[in-house]
mmCIF file of C-alpha atoms and ligand atoms in Angstrom:
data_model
loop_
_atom_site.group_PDB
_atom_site.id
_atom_site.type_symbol
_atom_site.label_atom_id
_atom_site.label_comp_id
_atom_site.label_asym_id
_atom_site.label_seq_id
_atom_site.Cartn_x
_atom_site.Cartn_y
_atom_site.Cartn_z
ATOM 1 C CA UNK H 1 -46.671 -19.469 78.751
ATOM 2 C CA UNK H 2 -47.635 -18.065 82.405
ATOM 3 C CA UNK H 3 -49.196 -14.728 81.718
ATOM 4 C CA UNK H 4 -46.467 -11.759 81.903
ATOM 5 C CA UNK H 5 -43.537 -13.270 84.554
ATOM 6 C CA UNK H 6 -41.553 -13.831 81.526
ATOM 7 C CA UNK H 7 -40.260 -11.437 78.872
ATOM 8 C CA UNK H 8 -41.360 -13.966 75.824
ATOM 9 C CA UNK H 9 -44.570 -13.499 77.318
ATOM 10 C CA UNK H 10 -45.042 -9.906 76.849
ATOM 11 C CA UNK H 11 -43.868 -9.792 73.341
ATOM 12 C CA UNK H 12 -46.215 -10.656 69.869
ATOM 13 C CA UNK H 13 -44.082 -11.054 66.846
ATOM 14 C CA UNK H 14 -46.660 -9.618 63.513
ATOM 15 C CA UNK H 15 -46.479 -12.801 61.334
ATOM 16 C CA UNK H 16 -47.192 -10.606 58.185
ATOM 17 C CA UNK H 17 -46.507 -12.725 55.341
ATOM 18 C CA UNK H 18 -48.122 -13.442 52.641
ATOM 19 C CA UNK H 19 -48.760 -17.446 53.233
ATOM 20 C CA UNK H 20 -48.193 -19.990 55.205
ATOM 21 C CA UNK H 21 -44.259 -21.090 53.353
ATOM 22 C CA UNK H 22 -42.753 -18.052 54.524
ATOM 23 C CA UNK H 23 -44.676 -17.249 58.034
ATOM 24 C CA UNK H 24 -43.714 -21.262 58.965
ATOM 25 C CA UNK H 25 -39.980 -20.301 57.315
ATOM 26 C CA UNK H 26 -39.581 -17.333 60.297
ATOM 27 C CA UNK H 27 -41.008 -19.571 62.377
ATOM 28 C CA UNK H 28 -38.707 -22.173 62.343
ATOM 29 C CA UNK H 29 -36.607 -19.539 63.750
ATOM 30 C CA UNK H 30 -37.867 -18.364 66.687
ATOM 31 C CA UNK H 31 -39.535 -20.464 69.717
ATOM 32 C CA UNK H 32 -42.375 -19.689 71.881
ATOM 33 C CA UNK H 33 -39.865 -19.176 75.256
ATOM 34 C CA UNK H 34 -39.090 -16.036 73.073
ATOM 35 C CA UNK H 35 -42.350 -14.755 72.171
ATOM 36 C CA UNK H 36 -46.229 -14.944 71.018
ATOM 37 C CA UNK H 37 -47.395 -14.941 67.563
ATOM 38 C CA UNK H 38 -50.119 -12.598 65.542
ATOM 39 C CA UNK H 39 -51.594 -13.659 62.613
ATOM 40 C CA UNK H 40 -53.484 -11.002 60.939
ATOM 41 C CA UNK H 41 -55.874 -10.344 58.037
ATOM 42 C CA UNK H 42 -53.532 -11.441 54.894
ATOM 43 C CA UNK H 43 -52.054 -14.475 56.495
ATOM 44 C CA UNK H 44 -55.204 -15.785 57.622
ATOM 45 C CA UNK H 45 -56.880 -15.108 54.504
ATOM 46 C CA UNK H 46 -54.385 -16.919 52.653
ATOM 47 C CA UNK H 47 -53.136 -20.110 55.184
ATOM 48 C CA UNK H 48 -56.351 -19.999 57.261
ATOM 49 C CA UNK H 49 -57.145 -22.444 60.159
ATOM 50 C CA UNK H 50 -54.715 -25.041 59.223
ATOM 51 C CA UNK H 51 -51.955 -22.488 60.260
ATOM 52 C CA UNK H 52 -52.979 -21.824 63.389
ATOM 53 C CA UNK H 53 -53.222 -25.307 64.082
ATOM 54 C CA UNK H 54 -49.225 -25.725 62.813
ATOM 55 C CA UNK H 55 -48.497 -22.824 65.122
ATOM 56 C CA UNK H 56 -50.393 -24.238 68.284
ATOM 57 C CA UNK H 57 -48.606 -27.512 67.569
ATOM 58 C CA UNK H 58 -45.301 -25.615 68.072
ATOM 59 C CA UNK H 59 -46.414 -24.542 71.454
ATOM 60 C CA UNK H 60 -46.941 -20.908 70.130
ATOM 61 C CA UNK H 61 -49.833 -19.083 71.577
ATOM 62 C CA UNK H 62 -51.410 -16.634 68.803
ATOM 63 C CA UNK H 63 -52.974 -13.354 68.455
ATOM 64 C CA UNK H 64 -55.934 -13.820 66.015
ATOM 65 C CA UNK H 65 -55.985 -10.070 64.773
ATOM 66 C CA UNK H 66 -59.090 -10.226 62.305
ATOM 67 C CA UNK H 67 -60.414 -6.901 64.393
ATOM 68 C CA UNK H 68 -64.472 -8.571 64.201
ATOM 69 C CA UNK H 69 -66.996 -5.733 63.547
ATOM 70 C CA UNK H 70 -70.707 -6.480 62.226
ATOM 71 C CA UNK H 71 -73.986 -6.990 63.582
ATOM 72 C CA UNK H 72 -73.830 -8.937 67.172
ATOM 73 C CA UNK H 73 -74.602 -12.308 66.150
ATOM 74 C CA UNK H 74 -72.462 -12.958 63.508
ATOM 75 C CA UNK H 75 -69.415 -11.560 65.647
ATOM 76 C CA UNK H 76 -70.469 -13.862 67.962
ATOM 77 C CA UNK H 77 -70.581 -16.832 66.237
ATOM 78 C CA UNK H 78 -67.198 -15.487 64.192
ATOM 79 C CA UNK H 79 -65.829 -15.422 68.382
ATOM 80 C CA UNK H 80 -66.762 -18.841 69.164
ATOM 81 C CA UNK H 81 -65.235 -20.185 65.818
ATOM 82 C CA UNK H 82 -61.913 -18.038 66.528
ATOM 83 C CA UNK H 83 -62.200 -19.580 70.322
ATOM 84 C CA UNK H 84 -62.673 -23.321 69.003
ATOM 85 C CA UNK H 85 -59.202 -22.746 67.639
ATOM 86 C CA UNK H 86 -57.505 -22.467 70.592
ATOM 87 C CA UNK H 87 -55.960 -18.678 69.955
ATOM 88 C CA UNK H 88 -54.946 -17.369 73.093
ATOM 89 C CA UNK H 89 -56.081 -13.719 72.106
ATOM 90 C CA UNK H 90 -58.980 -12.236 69.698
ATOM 91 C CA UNK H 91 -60.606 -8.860 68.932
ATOM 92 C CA UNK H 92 -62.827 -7.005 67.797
ATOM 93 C CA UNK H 93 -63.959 -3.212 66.872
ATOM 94 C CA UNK H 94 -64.653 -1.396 69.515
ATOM 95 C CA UNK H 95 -67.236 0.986 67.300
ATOM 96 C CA UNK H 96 -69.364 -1.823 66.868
ATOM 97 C CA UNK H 97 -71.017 -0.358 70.291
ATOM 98 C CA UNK H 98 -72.241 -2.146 73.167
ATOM 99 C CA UNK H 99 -74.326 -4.721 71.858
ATOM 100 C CA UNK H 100 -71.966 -6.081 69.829
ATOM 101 C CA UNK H 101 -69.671 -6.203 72.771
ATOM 102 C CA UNK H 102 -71.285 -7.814 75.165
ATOM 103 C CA UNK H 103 -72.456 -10.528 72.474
ATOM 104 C CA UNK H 104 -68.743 -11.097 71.721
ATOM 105 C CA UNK H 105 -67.504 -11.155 75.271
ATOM 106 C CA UNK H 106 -70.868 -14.078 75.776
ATOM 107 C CA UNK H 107 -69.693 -16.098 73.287
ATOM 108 C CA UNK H 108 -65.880 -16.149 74.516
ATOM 109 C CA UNK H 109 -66.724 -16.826 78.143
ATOM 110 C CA UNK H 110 -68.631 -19.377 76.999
ATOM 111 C CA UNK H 111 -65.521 -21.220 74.947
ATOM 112 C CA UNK H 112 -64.495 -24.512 76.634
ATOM 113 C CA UNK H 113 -60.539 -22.571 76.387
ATOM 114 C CA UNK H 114 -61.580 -18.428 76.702
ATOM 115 C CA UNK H 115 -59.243 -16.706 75.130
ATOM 116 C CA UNK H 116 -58.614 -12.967 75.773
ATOM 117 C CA UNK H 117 -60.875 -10.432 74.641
ATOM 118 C CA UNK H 118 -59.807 -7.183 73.173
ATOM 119 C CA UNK H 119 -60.896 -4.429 71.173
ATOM 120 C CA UNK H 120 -59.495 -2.008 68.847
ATOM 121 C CA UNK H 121 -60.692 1.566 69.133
ATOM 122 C CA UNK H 122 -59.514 4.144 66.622
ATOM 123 C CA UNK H 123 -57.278 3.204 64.112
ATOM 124 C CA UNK H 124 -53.937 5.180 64.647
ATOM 125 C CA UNK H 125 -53.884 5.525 60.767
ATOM 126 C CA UNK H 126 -56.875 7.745 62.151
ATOM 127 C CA UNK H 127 -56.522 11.916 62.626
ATOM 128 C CA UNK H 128 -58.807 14.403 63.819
ATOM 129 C CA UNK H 129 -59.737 15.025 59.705
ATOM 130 C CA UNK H 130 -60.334 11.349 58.895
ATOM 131 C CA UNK H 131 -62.749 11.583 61.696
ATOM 132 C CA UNK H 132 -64.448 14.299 60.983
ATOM 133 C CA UNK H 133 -64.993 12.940 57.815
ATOM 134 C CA UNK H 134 -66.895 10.339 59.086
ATOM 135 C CA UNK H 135 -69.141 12.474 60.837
ATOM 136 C CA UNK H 136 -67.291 11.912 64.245
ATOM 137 C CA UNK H 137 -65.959 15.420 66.003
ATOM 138 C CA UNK H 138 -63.379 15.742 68.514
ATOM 139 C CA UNK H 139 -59.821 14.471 68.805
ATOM 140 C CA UNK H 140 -59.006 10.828 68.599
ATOM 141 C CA UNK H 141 -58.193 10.835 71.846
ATOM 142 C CA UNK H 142 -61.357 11.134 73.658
ATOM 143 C CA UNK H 143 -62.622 8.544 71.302
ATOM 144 C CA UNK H 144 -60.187 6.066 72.262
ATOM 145 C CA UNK H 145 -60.777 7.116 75.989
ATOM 146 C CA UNK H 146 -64.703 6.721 75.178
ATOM 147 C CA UNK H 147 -64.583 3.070 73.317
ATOM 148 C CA UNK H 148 -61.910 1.599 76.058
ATOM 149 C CA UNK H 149 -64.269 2.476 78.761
ATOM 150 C CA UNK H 150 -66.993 0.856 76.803
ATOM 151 C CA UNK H 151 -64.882 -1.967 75.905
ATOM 152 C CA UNK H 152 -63.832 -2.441 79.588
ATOM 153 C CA UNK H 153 -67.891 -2.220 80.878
ATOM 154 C CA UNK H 154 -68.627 -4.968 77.976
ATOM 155 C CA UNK H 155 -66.447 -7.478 79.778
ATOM 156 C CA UNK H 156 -63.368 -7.518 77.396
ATOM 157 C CA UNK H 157 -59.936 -8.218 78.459
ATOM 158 C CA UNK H 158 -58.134 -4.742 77.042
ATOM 159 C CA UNK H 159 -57.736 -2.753 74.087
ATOM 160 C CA UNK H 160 -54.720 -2.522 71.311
ATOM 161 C CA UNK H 161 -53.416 1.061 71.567
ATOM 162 C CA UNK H 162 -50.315 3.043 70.162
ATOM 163 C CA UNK H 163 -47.881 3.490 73.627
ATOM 164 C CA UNK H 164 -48.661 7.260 73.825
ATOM 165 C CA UNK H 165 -52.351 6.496 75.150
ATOM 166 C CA UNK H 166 -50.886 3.731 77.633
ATOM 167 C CA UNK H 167 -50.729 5.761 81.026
ATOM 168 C CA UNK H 168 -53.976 7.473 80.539
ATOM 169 C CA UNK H 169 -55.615 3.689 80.115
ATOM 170 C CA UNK H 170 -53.971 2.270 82.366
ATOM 171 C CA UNK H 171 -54.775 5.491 84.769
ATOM 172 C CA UNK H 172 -58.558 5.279 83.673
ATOM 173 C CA UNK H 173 -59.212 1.646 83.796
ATOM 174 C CA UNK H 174 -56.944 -0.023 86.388
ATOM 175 C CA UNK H 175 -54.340 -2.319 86.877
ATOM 176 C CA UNK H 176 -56.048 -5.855 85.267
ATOM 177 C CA UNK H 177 -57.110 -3.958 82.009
ATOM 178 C CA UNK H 178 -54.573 -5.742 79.411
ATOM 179 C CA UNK H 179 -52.853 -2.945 77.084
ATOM 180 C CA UNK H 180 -51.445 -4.078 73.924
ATOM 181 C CA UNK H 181 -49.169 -1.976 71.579
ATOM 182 C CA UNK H 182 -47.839 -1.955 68.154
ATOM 183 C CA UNK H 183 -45.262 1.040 66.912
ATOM 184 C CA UNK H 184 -42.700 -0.302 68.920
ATOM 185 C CA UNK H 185 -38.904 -0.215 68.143
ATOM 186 C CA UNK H 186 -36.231 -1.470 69.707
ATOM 187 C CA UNK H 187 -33.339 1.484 70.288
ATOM 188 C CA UNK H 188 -31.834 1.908 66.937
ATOM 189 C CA UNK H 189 -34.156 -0.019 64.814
ATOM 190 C CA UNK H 190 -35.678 1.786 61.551
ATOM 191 C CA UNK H 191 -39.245 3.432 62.056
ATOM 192 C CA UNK H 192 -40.009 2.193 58.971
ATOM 193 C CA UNK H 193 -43.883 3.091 58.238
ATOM 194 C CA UNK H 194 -44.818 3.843 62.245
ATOM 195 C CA UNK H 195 -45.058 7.765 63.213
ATOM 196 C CA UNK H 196 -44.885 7.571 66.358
ATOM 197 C CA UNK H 197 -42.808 4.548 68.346
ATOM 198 C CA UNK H 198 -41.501 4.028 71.406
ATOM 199 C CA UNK H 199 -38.875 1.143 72.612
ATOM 200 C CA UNK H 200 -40.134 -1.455 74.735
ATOM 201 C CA UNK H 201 -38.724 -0.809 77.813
ATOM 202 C CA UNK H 202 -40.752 2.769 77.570
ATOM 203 C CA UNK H 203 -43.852 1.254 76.544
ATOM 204 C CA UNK H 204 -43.978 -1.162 79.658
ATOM 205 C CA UNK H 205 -42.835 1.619 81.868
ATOM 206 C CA UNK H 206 -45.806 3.495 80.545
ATOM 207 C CA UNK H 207 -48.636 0.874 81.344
ATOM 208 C CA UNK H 208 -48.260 -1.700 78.365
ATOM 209 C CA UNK H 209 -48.974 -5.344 78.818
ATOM 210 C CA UNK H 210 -48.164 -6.500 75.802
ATOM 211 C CA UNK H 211 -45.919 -5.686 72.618
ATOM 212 C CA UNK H 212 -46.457 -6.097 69.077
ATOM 213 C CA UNK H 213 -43.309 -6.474 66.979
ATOM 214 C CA UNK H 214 -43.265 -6.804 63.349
ATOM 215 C CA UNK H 215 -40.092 -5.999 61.078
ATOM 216 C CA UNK H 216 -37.485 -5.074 63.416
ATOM 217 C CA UNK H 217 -38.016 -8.831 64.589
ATOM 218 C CA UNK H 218 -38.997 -10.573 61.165
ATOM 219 C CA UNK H 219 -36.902 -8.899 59.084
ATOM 220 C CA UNK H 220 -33.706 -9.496 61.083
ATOM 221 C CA UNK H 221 -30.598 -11.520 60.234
ATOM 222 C CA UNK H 222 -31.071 -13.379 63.416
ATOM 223 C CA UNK H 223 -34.627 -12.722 65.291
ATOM 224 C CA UNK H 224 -33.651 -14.837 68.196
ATOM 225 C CA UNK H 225 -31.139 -12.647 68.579
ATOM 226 C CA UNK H 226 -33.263 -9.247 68.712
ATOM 227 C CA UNK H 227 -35.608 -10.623 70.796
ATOM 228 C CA UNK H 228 -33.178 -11.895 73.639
ATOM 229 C CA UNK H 229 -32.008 -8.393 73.422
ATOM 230 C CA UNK H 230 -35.501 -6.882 73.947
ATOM 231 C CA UNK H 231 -35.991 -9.754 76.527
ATOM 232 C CA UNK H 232 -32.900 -8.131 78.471
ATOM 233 C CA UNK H 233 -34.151 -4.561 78.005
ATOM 234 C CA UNK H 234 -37.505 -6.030 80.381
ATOM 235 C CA UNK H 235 -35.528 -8.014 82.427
ATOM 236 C CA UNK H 236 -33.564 -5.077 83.648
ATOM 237 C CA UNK H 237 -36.769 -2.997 84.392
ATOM 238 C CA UNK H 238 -38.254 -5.335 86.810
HETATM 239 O O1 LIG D 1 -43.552 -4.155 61.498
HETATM 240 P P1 LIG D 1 -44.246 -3.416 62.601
HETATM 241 O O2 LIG D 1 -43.598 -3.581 63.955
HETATM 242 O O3 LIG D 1 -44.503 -1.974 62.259
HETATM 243 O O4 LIG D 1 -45.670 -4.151 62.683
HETATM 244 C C1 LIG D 1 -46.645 -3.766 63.593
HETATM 245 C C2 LIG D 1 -47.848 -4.655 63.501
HETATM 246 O O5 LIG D 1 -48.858 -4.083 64.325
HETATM 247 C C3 LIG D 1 -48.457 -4.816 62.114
HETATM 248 O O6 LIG D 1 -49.053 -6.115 62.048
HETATM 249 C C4 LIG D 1 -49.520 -3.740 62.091
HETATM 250 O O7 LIG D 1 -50.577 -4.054 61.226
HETATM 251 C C5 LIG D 1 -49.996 -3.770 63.540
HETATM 252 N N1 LIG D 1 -50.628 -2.536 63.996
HETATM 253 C C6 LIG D 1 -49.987 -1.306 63.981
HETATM 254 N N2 LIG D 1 -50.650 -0.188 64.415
HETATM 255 C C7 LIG D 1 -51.900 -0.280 64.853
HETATM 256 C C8 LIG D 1 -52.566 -1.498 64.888
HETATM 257 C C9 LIG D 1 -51.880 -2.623 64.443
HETATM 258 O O8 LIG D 1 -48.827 -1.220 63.603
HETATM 259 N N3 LIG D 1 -52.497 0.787 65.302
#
């Protein structure tokens, strides 16, 4: 899938299931003109490799979301194995500082297939207390400010963010600088857990590249249906 000409393109349905049964049973649903895929921590955990491989086989291209953070050169050599799987997106914490960057962003350029690079920087579960409690001052927001610019002078692709830090990233780090963003809900759609959303055509107005959409797409009566819906909300804005 070309990189963001499409609307499919710019959406990343959260495969969070529990195995591989039920993530292939929404799958079987959906197609990969519609969107991209995440597999995160608990899927992977549980279906591993042999998943991804199901889902590449589909023509799906997937966001491995295993957020890598340790000394350099085991995240690099946990890069290259995530690269040898042909996922068209990985990251990695962003507070594993600048070493650990640059090692990851080696080892990915160096993949016969690179896939994108990104890093997470503070956790939106994350408040000015939680920090502080870790020893780090200030607001969350300079952090995130701090560890994108550090991500983006490592050599990685962009950073996951919520959509309310989108224009100052995008205004900070230029156009190229890939933005990706969960909390997002299409008009209507319960919050559920997320604080703070935003609907997708507001979260591409405001600088975001990509979208991640969990439960107002998986939990749906008819997902293809939602997501031609969110694919007209795009289509209309460009
Ligand atoms: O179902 P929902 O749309 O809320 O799912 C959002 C997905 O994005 C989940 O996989 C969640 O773990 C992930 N995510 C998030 N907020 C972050 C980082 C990741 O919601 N800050």
């Amino acid at each position: 899938m070309s990189d963001t000409q499409h609307p499919g393109a710019r959406i990343i349905v959260a495969l969070d299931y529990a195995n591989a049964g039920s993530a292939m049973e929404f799958v079987g649903r959906v197609s990969p003109e519609l969107c991209r895929l995440k597999v995160g921590k608990e899927l992977f955990t549980s279906a591993g490799p042999d998943l991804l491989r199901r889902l590449a086989e589909q023509g799906f291209d997937v966001f491995l979301d295993l957020k890598y953070h340790d000394i350099p050169n085991t995240v690099a050599k946990a890069c290259r194995a995530a690269a040898g799987l042909d996922v068209w997106m990985l990251n990695v914490h962003a507070l594993g500082g600048r070493r650990m960057l640059e090692a990851a962003a080696e080892a990915v350029a160096a993949a016969a297939k690179p896939p994108l690079l990104v890093a997470v920087t503070i956790l939106t579960s994350m408040d000015a207390s939680d920090l502080e409690s870790i020893g780090l001052g200030g607001t969350p927001e300079q952090h995130v400010l701090q560890l994108a610019t550090l991500a983006s002078d490592c050599g990685l692709d962009g950073v996951v963010c919520s959509s309310r830090e989108t224009a100052v990233l995008r205004k900070r780090l230029g156009k190229d600088f890939r933005l990706v963003t969960p909390g997002i809900r299409p008009a209507g759609s319960a919050p559920d857990d997320q604080r703070r959303v935003m609907t997708p055509a507001d979260a591409i107005r405001n600088g975001s590249n990509y979208l991640v959409i969990g439960r107002p797409v998986t939990q749906a009566d008819d997902p293809s249906a939602v997501l031609l819906t969110i694919h007209s909300e795009l289509a209309a804005l460009s």
